[in-house]
Amino acid sequence: AEPLDVERIRGEFPILEREVGDGQRLAYLDNAATSQTPDRVIDAMSDYYRGTNANVHRGIHHLSQEASIAYEEAHDRLAEFVGASGGREEMIFTKNTTEGLNLVAYAWGLNELGEGDEVVLTEMEHHSSLVTWQQIAKRTGADVRYIGIDDAGRLDMDHAREVIGPDTEMVSVTHVSNTLGTINPIADLADLAHDHDSYIFADGAQAVPHQSVDVEALDVDFYAFSGHKMCGPTGIGGLYGKKAILEAMEPFMYGGGMVRKVEFEKTTWADLPWKYEAGTPLIAEGIALAEAADYLDEIGLDRIDRHERELADYAVERLNEFDDIEIYGPPAGERAGLVSFNLDGVHAHDLASIMNDHGVAIRPGDHCTQPLHDVLGTAASARASFYLYNTKSEVDTLVEAIDDARQLFA
Ligand code: PMP
């Protein structure tokens, strides 16, 4: 496949032209937190409000019909984007990955888990998964167990085979670690989970924007992602679930739009996926998310993936030139498009602040993985995360900024 035409791509993202601070050129390397938005996705949002805006749920008038069709088709589009052949019936729109996790934890976990049951997570889970399952376990009497990692930040699969067993009811694991850049073997974990009649939930927040995902090839039962990390708007995300499971599960939220027949004493539920989308949904956002999926597909996820990995590998190579930098996560070749690191004697927050003076946007802190940082033996790290519009010269700017921080704090 051809390399990306990064100059052309950059031209599609108006924000990348702006200057920050005292006229610095923006180097936006905080894509794992949120990605930037191309013109055509911004246009999809404003076109909706200018030309279609109406409530969905199939009102009779023209605008409502148009909005309903576009919103429903957006579900089909996102289902296709992650390889779900069931279309809209297997794609619930949520607010974000966090809501997808909470939906399953409440709707399935609260009803199905009990004393003696186990939920298996990994040491690299994001708080959105870790805290959610921890709290549901607390309320149901279930136990949470954690699969450990090796020194290179890979999941310890021998440990996984020990921890996943007959009492496991749910394996909930991040597809790509937002701190380490580790890509987890989801299909193998799905086999292990299913061998023990457990469900598997994969958190795709850091995978769906960056690589081609096929939920059926992975054989996951649930899979969640966030629109704002994949060139889409904030406030919209997707939850894939296997149709039979979604049909059997109870709703998460109640209200209008998710019902079939309501009587004073009882209620029956609407068809999938509307059973899980109570109230007026994020209509403009859902439609614009489908535009983001089109955009990424037209460029090609495989090309995007390769571009980002090249940047991450280049960043690791440059950072490895210095003895006073510690890099977390797997070696080049195994790493997704992000790098977390620390500079000896300089707090990640101070480092990020010096970077900011250079116009470089990175993220310092625990990246919502506090227990993982305990395992790494540090409270915080600095994270640079790449996307399709980033360049090697931005990595060079990052390294120059680190030099500056070294001078200032040495
Ligand atoms: N899981 C992972 C691996 C993430 O990186 C993130 C975002 N940092 C989330 C879950 C939560 O995503 P959101 O805040 O969009 O719900």
Short mmCIF file of C-alpha atoms and ligand atoms in Angstrom, two decimals:
data_model
loop_
_atom_site.label_atom_id
_atom_site.label_comp_id
_atom_site.label_asym_id
_atom_site.label_seq_id
_atom_site.Cartn_x
_atom_site.Cartn_y
_atom_site.Cartn_z
CA ALA A 1 0.00 0.00 0.00
CA GLU A 2 1.09 3.54 -0.73
CA PRO A 3 2.28 5.77 2.09
CA LEU A 4 -0.08 8.52 3.24
CA ASP A 5 -0.05 11.91 1.58
CA VAL A 6 0.32 13.65 4.94
CA GLU A 7 0.49 17.18 3.50
CA ARG A 8 -2.85 16.71 1.77
CA ILE A 9 -4.36 15.11 4.86
CA ARG A 10 -3.18 17.99 7.06
CA GLY A 11 -5.01 20.38 4.77
CA GLU A 12 -8.28 18.66 5.65
CA PHE A 13 -7.92 19.48 9.36
CA PRO A 14 -8.41 23.24 9.84
CA ILE A 15 -7.21 23.21 13.45
CA LEU A 16 -3.73 22.05 12.43
CA GLU A 17 -3.15 25.45 10.80
CA ARG A 18 -3.59 27.41 13.98
CA GLU A 19 -0.78 28.69 16.12
CA VAL A 20 -0.64 28.30 19.90
CA GLY A 21 1.01 30.27 22.71
CA ASP A 22 3.26 33.04 21.30
CA GLY A 23 2.78 31.97 17.73
CA GLN A 24 4.23 28.46 17.96
CA ARG A 25 3.36 25.92 15.33
CA LEU A 26 1.03 23.34 16.84
CA ALA A 27 2.39 19.79 17.04
CA TYR A 28 -0.66 17.87 18.18
CA LEU A 29 0.57 14.63 19.77
CA ASP A 30 -2.36 13.96 22.13
CA ASN A 31 -4.43 11.79 19.83
CA ALA A 32 -4.96 8.99 22.32
CA ALA A 33 -6.93 11.52 24.40
CA THR A 34 -8.90 12.89 21.47
CA SER A 35 -8.29 13.20 17.74
CA GLN A 36 -8.80 16.25 15.53
CA THR A 37 -11.75 16.58 13.18
CA PRO A 38 -11.57 16.89 9.38
CA ASP A 39 -13.67 19.42 7.46
CA ARG A 40 -16.04 16.84 6.07
CA VAL A 41 -17.02 15.60 9.53
CA ILE A 42 -17.51 19.17 10.75
CA ASP A 43 -19.60 19.75 7.59
CA ALA A 44 -21.68 16.65 8.27
CA MET A 45 -22.59 18.10 11.68
CA SER A 46 -23.45 21.55 10.38
CA ASP A 47 -25.24 20.21 7.26
CA TYR A 48 -27.45 18.18 9.57
CA TYR A 49 -28.43 21.23 11.59
CA ARG A 50 -28.81 23.41 8.51
CA GLY A 51 -30.82 20.96 6.46
CA THR A 52 -32.30 18.04 8.36
CA ASN A 53 -32.64 18.70 12.08
CA ALA A 54 -35.61 16.86 13.61
CA ASN A 55 -36.25 14.22 16.21
CA VAL A 56 -35.86 10.63 15.05
CA HIS A 57 -38.04 7.62 15.88
CA ARG A 58 -39.77 7.88 12.53
CA GLY A 59 -41.99 10.91 12.80
CA ILE A 60 -44.33 11.39 9.86
CA HIS A 61 -43.00 14.68 8.51
CA HIS A 62 -40.21 14.96 5.93
CA LEU A 63 -37.44 16.10 8.22
CA SER A 64 -38.09 13.44 10.82
CA GLN A 65 -38.11 10.76 8.14
CA GLU A 66 -34.81 12.00 6.74
CA ALA A 67 -33.20 12.28 10.17
CA SER A 68 -34.44 8.82 11.16
CA ILE A 69 -33.10 7.19 8.01
CA ALA A 70 -29.72 8.90 8.27
CA TYR A 71 -29.41 8.05 11.97
CA GLU A 72 -30.40 4.41 11.44
CA GLU A 73 -28.09 4.01 8.47
CA ALA A 74 -25.25 5.40 10.55
CA HIS A 75 -25.63 2.32 12.77
CA ASP A 76 -25.30 0.05 9.73
CA ARG A 77 -22.21 1.98 8.67
CA LEU A 78 -20.47 1.65 12.03
CA ALA A 79 -21.43 -2.04 12.27
CA GLU A 80 -19.78 -2.56 8.89
CA PHE A 81 -16.77 -0.49 9.97
CA VAL A 82 -15.96 -2.94 12.79
CA GLY A 83 -16.92 -6.06 10.82
CA ALA A 84 -20.33 -6.81 12.39
CA SER A 85 -22.45 -8.57 9.76
CA GLY A 86 -25.66 -8.07 11.78
CA GLY A 87 -25.82 -4.38 10.84
CA ARG A 88 -27.72 -1.97 13.08
CA GLU A 89 -29.07 -4.76 15.29
CA GLU A 90 -25.56 -5.32 16.60
CA MET A 91 -24.50 -1.66 16.92
CA ILE A 92 -25.71 0.47 19.84
CA PHE A 93 -24.79 4.14 19.85
CA THR A 94 -23.48 5.29 23.21
CA LYS A 95 -21.84 8.45 24.49
CA ASN A 96 -18.36 6.87 24.46
CA THR A 97 -16.38 3.75 25.40
CA THR A 98 -17.07 4.40 29.07
CA GLU A 99 -20.81 4.23 28.50
CA GLY A 100 -20.44 1.01 26.50
CA LEU A 101 -18.61 -0.58 29.42
CA ASN A 102 -21.15 0.69 31.94
CA LEU A 103 -24.05 -0.46 29.78
CA VAL A 104 -22.81 -4.06 29.79
CA ALA A 105 -21.67 -3.93 33.42
CA TYR A 106 -25.08 -2.73 34.59
CA ALA A 107 -27.40 -4.48 32.14
CA TRP A 108 -25.58 -7.81 32.15
CA GLY A 109 -23.24 -7.77 35.17
CA LEU A 110 -25.63 -6.55 37.82
CA ASN A 111 -28.18 -9.17 36.80
CA GLU A 112 -25.90 -12.12 36.11
CA LEU A 113 -22.94 -11.89 38.50
CA GLY A 114 -22.95 -13.26 42.04
CA GLU A 115 -20.81 -14.73 44.84
CA GLY A 116 -18.12 -17.04 43.48
CA ASP A 117 -18.19 -15.54 39.98
CA GLU A 118 -15.08 -13.93 38.58
CA VAL A 119 -14.50 -11.01 36.24
CA VAL A 120 -11.04 -11.12 34.66
CA LEU A 121 -9.33 -7.87 33.70
CA THR A 122 -5.71 -7.00 32.92
CA GLU A 123 -3.26 -4.81 34.78
CA MET A 124 -3.35 -2.39 31.85
CA GLU A 125 -7.10 -1.64 31.90
CA HIS A 126 -8.26 1.94 31.64
CA HIS A 127 -10.21 3.19 34.69
CA SER A 128 -13.37 3.13 32.58
CA SER A 129 -13.18 -0.65 32.61
CA LEU A 130 -11.33 -1.27 35.88
CA VAL A 131 -13.45 0.96 38.13
CA THR A 132 -16.71 -0.11 36.47
CA TRP A 133 -16.16 -3.84 36.95
CA GLN A 134 -14.68 -3.31 40.40
CA GLN A 135 -17.85 -1.52 41.54
CA ILE A 136 -20.22 -4.01 39.88
CA ALA A 137 -18.25 -6.84 41.52
CA LYS A 138 -18.58 -5.11 44.87
CA ARG A 139 -22.35 -4.89 44.47
CA THR A 140 -22.79 -8.47 43.30
CA GLY A 141 -20.22 -10.28 45.47
CA ALA A 142 -18.15 -11.32 42.43
CA ASP A 143 -14.33 -11.21 42.45
CA VAL A 144 -12.10 -9.28 40.08
CA ARG A 145 -8.84 -10.90 38.96
CA TYR A 146 -6.07 -9.31 36.93
CA ILE A 147 -3.85 -10.78 34.23
CA GLY A 148 -0.29 -9.50 34.74
CA ILE A 149 2.19 -8.06 32.26
CA ASP A 150 5.83 -8.88 31.54
CA ASP A 151 8.77 -6.46 31.65
CA ALA A 152 8.11 -5.27 28.11
CA GLY A 153 4.48 -4.47 28.90
CA ARG A 154 3.03 -7.48 27.09
CA LEU A 155 0.16 -9.43 28.55
CA ASP A 156 1.43 -12.57 30.32
CA MET A 157 -0.54 -15.22 28.44
CA ASP A 158 0.61 -18.04 30.79
CA HIS A 159 -0.91 -16.02 33.59
CA ALA A 160 -4.04 -15.50 31.49
CA ARG A 161 -4.42 -19.27 31.18
CA GLU A 162 -4.12 -19.56 34.97
CA VAL A 163 -6.52 -16.77 35.80
CA ILE A 164 -9.29 -17.51 33.28
CA GLY A 165 -11.10 -20.59 34.58
CA PRO A 166 -14.43 -22.25 35.36
CA ASP A 167 -15.59 -19.38 37.61
CA THR A 168 -14.86 -16.71 34.98
CA GLU A 169 -18.05 -15.08 33.70
CA MET A 170 -16.53 -12.07 31.92
CA VAL A 171 -13.10 -11.28 30.50
CA SER A 172 -12.85 -7.54 29.89
CA VAL A 173 -9.66 -6.46 28.21
CA THR A 174 -8.36 -3.49 26.34
CA HIS A 175 -7.50 -4.20 22.69
CA VAL A 176 -4.69 -1.63 22.65
CA SER A 177 -3.24 -0.14 25.85
CA ASN A 178 -3.56 3.65 25.94
CA THR A 179 -0.45 3.84 28.14
CA LEU A 180 1.88 1.11 26.86
CA GLY A 181 0.84 0.88 23.23
CA THR A 182 0.62 -2.90 23.68
CA ILE A 183 -1.65 -4.68 21.19
CA ASN A 184 -3.35 -7.54 23.01
CA PRO A 185 -4.11 -10.95 21.41
CA ILE A 186 -7.88 -10.56 21.61
CA ALA A 187 -8.74 -13.59 19.48
CA ASP A 188 -6.65 -15.87 21.74
CA LEU A 189 -8.25 -14.38 24.84
CA ALA A 190 -11.69 -14.86 23.28
CA ASP A 191 -10.89 -18.56 22.74
CA LEU A 192 -9.78 -18.88 26.36
CA ALA A 193 -12.88 -17.09 27.63
CA HIS A 194 -15.23 -19.17 25.50
CA ASP A 195 -13.51 -22.43 26.52
CA HIS A 196 -14.78 -21.58 30.02
CA ASP A 197 -18.22 -20.38 28.91
CA SER A 198 -17.28 -16.80 29.72
CA TYR A 199 -18.10 -13.70 27.72
CA ILE A 200 -15.36 -11.40 26.47
CA PHE A 201 -15.60 -7.62 26.21
CA ALA A 202 -12.86 -5.81 24.31
CA ASP A 203 -12.25 -2.09 24.81
CA GLY A 204 -11.47 -0.80 21.35
CA ALA A 205 -11.00 2.89 22.25
CA GLN A 206 -7.38 2.83 21.06
CA ALA A 207 -7.83 0.24 18.31
CA VAL A 208 -10.82 1.24 16.14
CA PRO A 209 -9.34 4.65 15.17
CA HIS A 210 -5.98 3.17 14.19
CA GLN A 211 -6.30 -0.31 12.71
CA SER A 212 -8.80 -2.34 10.79
CA VAL A 213 -10.98 -4.15 13.36
CA ASP A 214 -13.11 -7.22 12.67
CA VAL A 215 -15.20 -8.14 15.70
CA GLU A 216 -16.24 -11.42 14.09
CA ALA A 217 -12.69 -12.53 13.35
CA LEU A 218 -11.80 -11.62 16.95
CA ASP A 219 -14.94 -13.46 18.10
CA VAL A 220 -15.64 -10.97 20.88
CA ASP A 221 -19.06 -10.81 22.53
CA PHE A 222 -18.91 -7.06 23.12
CA TYR A 223 -16.68 -4.35 21.68
CA ALA A 224 -16.74 -0.63 22.53
CA PHE A 225 -15.18 2.48 20.98
CA SER A 226 -15.36 6.29 21.07
CA GLY A 227 -16.09 8.59 18.12
CA HIS A 228 -13.93 11.46 19.36
CA LYS A 229 -10.76 9.37 19.01
CA MET A 230 -11.49 8.46 15.37
CA CYS A 231 -12.00 11.86 13.71
CA GLY A 232 -15.61 11.97 14.85
CA PRO A 233 -17.45 14.34 17.19
CA THR A 234 -17.46 14.13 20.98
CA GLY A 235 -20.47 12.64 22.70
CA ILE A 236 -20.86 9.61 20.43
CA GLY A 237 -19.48 6.09 20.55
CA GLY A 238 -20.39 2.56 19.59
CA LEU A 239 -21.04 -0.68 21.39
CA TYR A 240 -21.05 -3.86 19.34
CA GLY A 241 -22.73 -6.89 20.86
CA LYS A 242 -23.60 -10.28 19.42
CA LYS A 243 -27.26 -10.22 18.47
CA ALA A 244 -28.35 -13.19 20.58
CA ILE A 245 -26.74 -11.70 23.68
CA LEU A 246 -28.24 -8.26 23.12
CA GLU A 247 -31.65 -9.84 22.62
CA ALA A 248 -31.41 -11.73 25.91
CA MET A 249 -29.98 -8.86 27.96
CA GLU A 250 -32.07 -6.37 29.94
CA PRO A 251 -32.02 -2.69 28.93
CA PHE A 252 -29.63 -0.30 30.67
CA MET A 253 -31.75 2.86 30.64
CA TYR A 254 -35.48 3.28 30.41
CA GLY A 255 -37.59 5.91 28.69
CA GLY A 256 -39.02 6.93 25.35
CA GLY A 257 -37.84 5.37 22.12
CA MET A 258 -36.82 2.04 23.66
CA VAL A 259 -40.27 0.56 24.18
CA ARG A 260 -42.75 -1.42 22.11
CA LYS A 261 -45.87 -1.49 24.30
CA VAL A 262 -46.30 0.33 27.58
CA GLU A 263 -49.08 -0.39 30.03
CA PHE A 264 -49.52 0.88 33.59
CA GLU A 265 -48.26 -2.44 34.92
CA LYS A 266 -45.69 -3.61 32.39
CA THR A 267 -43.63 -2.73 29.31
CA THR A 268 -42.11 -4.61 26.39
CA TRP A 269 -38.97 -3.48 24.56
CA ALA A 270 -38.34 -2.13 21.09
CA ASP A 271 -36.26 -4.03 18.51
CA LEU A 272 -32.46 -3.94 18.53
CA PRO A 273 -30.63 -1.67 18.88
CA TRP A 274 -33.29 0.85 19.97
CA LYS A 275 -33.97 -1.17 23.12
CA TYR A 276 -30.63 0.18 24.36
CA GLU A 277 -31.06 3.80 23.23
CA ALA A 278 -33.51 5.47 25.59
CA GLY A 279 -34.48 9.09 24.99
CA THR A 280 -33.54 11.39 22.13
CA PRO A 281 -30.14 10.16 20.96
CA LEU A 282 -27.05 11.99 19.69
CA ILE A 283 -28.45 12.35 16.18
CA ALA A 284 -26.07 14.85 14.56
CA GLU A 285 -23.12 13.15 16.24
CA GLY A 286 -24.17 9.69 15.09
CA ILE A 287 -24.55 10.83 11.49
CA ALA A 288 -21.20 12.65 11.59
CA LEU A 289 -19.55 9.54 13.06
CA ALA A 290 -20.60 7.61 9.97
CA GLU A 291 -18.88 10.33 7.91
CA ALA A 292 -15.71 9.82 9.98
CA ALA A 293 -15.89 6.08 9.26
CA ASP A 294 -16.17 6.84 5.53
CA TYR A 295 -13.21 9.19 5.78
CA LEU A 296 -10.96 6.67 7.53
CA ASP A 297 -11.99 3.87 5.17
CA GLU A 298 -11.29 5.98 2.10
CA ILE A 299 -7.76 6.68 3.32
CA GLY A 300 -7.38 3.09 4.51
CA LEU A 301 -6.88 1.87 8.08
CA ASP A 302 -3.93 -0.27 7.06
CA ARG A 303 -2.09 2.74 5.69
CA ILE A 304 -2.96 4.81 8.75
CA ASP A 305 -1.77 2.02 11.02
CA ARG A 306 1.54 1.74 9.20
CA HIS A 307 2.11 5.50 9.24
CA GLU A 308 1.50 5.78 12.98
CA ARG A 309 3.66 2.82 13.83
CA GLU A 310 6.49 4.30 11.80
CA LEU A 311 6.17 7.52 13.80
CA ALA A 312 6.06 5.67 17.13
CA ASP A 313 9.05 3.54 16.17
CA TYR A 314 10.92 6.67 15.09
CA ALA A 315 10.03 8.36 18.40
CA VAL A 316 11.31 5.33 20.35
CA GLU A 317 14.51 5.35 18.29
CA ARG A 318 15.07 9.07 18.98
CA LEU A 319 14.22 8.78 22.69
CA ASN A 320 16.54 5.78 23.00
CA GLU A 321 19.47 8.06 22.14
CA PHE A 322 19.31 9.32 25.73
CA ASP A 323 20.25 7.37 28.87
CA ASP A 324 18.05 9.51 31.07
CA ILE A 325 14.81 8.57 29.34
CA GLU A 326 12.79 5.56 30.34
CA ILE A 327 10.31 4.26 27.77
CA TYR A 328 7.37 2.03 28.76
CA GLY A 329 5.80 -0.65 26.65
CA PRO A 330 6.84 -3.13 23.97
CA PRO A 331 9.71 -2.75 21.48
CA ALA A 332 9.43 -1.28 17.99
CA GLY A 333 7.45 -3.49 15.67
CA GLU A 334 5.02 -4.58 18.39
CA ARG A 335 3.93 -1.12 19.42
CA ALA A 336 0.82 0.80 18.40
CA GLY A 337 1.18 4.51 17.57
CA LEU A 338 1.94 5.93 21.00
CA VAL A 339 4.91 6.24 23.37
CA SER A 340 4.87 6.87 27.13
CA PHE A 341 8.12 7.81 28.83
CA ASN A 342 9.81 9.66 31.66
CA LEU A 343 12.85 11.93 31.76
CA ASP A 344 15.01 11.33 34.86
CA GLY A 345 14.49 13.92 37.55
CA VAL A 346 11.77 15.84 35.70
CA HIS A 347 8.12 15.37 36.56
CA ALA A 348 5.96 14.49 33.55
CA HIS A 349 3.84 17.59 34.20
CA ASP A 350 6.89 19.89 34.03
CA LEU A 351 8.03 18.12 30.90
CA ALA A 352 4.61 18.61 29.28
CA SER A 353 4.68 22.25 30.25
CA ILE A 354 8.05 22.80 28.52
CA MET A 355 6.71 20.95 25.50
CA ASN A 356 3.70 23.24 25.52
CA ASP A 357 6.08 26.22 25.28
CA HIS A 358 7.29 24.63 22.03
CA GLY A 359 3.73 24.17 20.76
CA VAL A 360 3.91 20.41 21.37
CA ALA A 361 0.71 18.95 22.83
CA ILE A 362 1.38 15.77 24.79
CA ARG A 363 -0.29 14.34 27.89
CA PRO A 364 1.33 13.95 31.30
CA GLY A 365 -0.21 11.99 34.16
CA ASP A 366 -1.57 8.51 34.83
CA HIS A 367 -3.66 8.32 31.61
CA CYS A 368 -6.52 6.80 33.64
CA THR A 369 -4.33 3.79 34.41
CA GLN A 370 -3.23 4.37 38.02
CA PRO A 371 -2.84 0.68 38.95
CA LEU A 372 -0.72 0.12 35.83
CA HIS A 373 1.51 3.03 36.83
CA ASP A 374 1.93 1.35 40.24
CA VAL A 375 3.17 -1.74 38.39
CA LEU A 376 5.51 0.46 36.30
CA GLY A 377 6.81 2.03 39.52
CA THR A 378 5.98 5.63 38.67
CA ALA A 379 3.06 7.91 39.48
CA ALA A 380 2.98 9.54 36.07
CA SER A 381 4.39 9.43 32.57
CA ALA A 382 4.49 11.65 29.51
CA ARG A 383 2.63 10.28 26.50
CA ALA A 384 3.00 11.23 22.85
CA SER A 385 0.32 9.66 20.66
CA PHE A 386 0.17 9.83 16.88
CA TYR A 387 -2.43 9.91 14.14
CA LEU A 388 -2.64 10.09 10.38
CA TYR A 389 -1.70 13.80 10.17
CA ASN A 390 1.46 13.67 12.32
CA THR A 391 4.97 13.93 10.88
CA LYS A 392 8.53 12.93 11.73
CA SER A 393 9.42 16.58 12.04
CA GLU A 394 6.90 16.84 14.89
CA VAL A 395 8.74 13.99 16.61
CA ASP A 396 11.97 15.98 16.15
CA THR A 397 10.32 19.02 17.75
CA LEU A 398 9.34 16.79 20.67
CA VAL A 399 12.94 15.64 21.11
CA GLU A 400 14.22 19.26 20.96
CA ALA A 401 11.72 20.20 23.66
CA ILE A 402 12.99 17.36 25.84
CA ASP A 403 16.52 18.76 25.41
CA ASP A 404 15.25 22.09 26.61
CA ALA A 405 13.64 20.53 29.67
CA ARG A 406 16.92 18.75 30.44
CA GLN A 407 18.83 22.09 30.36
CA LEU A 408 16.22 23.82 32.50
CA PHE A 409 15.93 21.16 35.18
CA ALA A 410 19.49 19.78 35.19
N1 PMP B 1 -10.41 2.81 27.19
C1 PMP B 1 -9.24 3.21 26.70
C2 PMP B 1 -8.19 2.18 26.38
C3 PMP B 1 -9.02 4.57 26.48
O1 PMP B 1 -7.85 4.97 25.99
C4 PMP B 1 -10.04 5.49 26.76
C5 PMP B 1 -9.83 6.99 26.54
N2 PMP B 1 -8.65 7.48 27.12
C6 PMP B 1 -11.24 5.02 27.27
C7 PMP B 1 -11.39 3.67 27.47
C8 PMP B 1 -12.37 5.92 27.63
O2 PMP B 1 -12.84 6.57 26.53
P1 PMP B 1 -13.97 7.67 26.69
O3 PMP B 1 -13.42 8.69 27.64
O4 PMP B 1 -14.17 8.20 25.33
O5 PMP B 1 -15.16 6.97 27.26
#
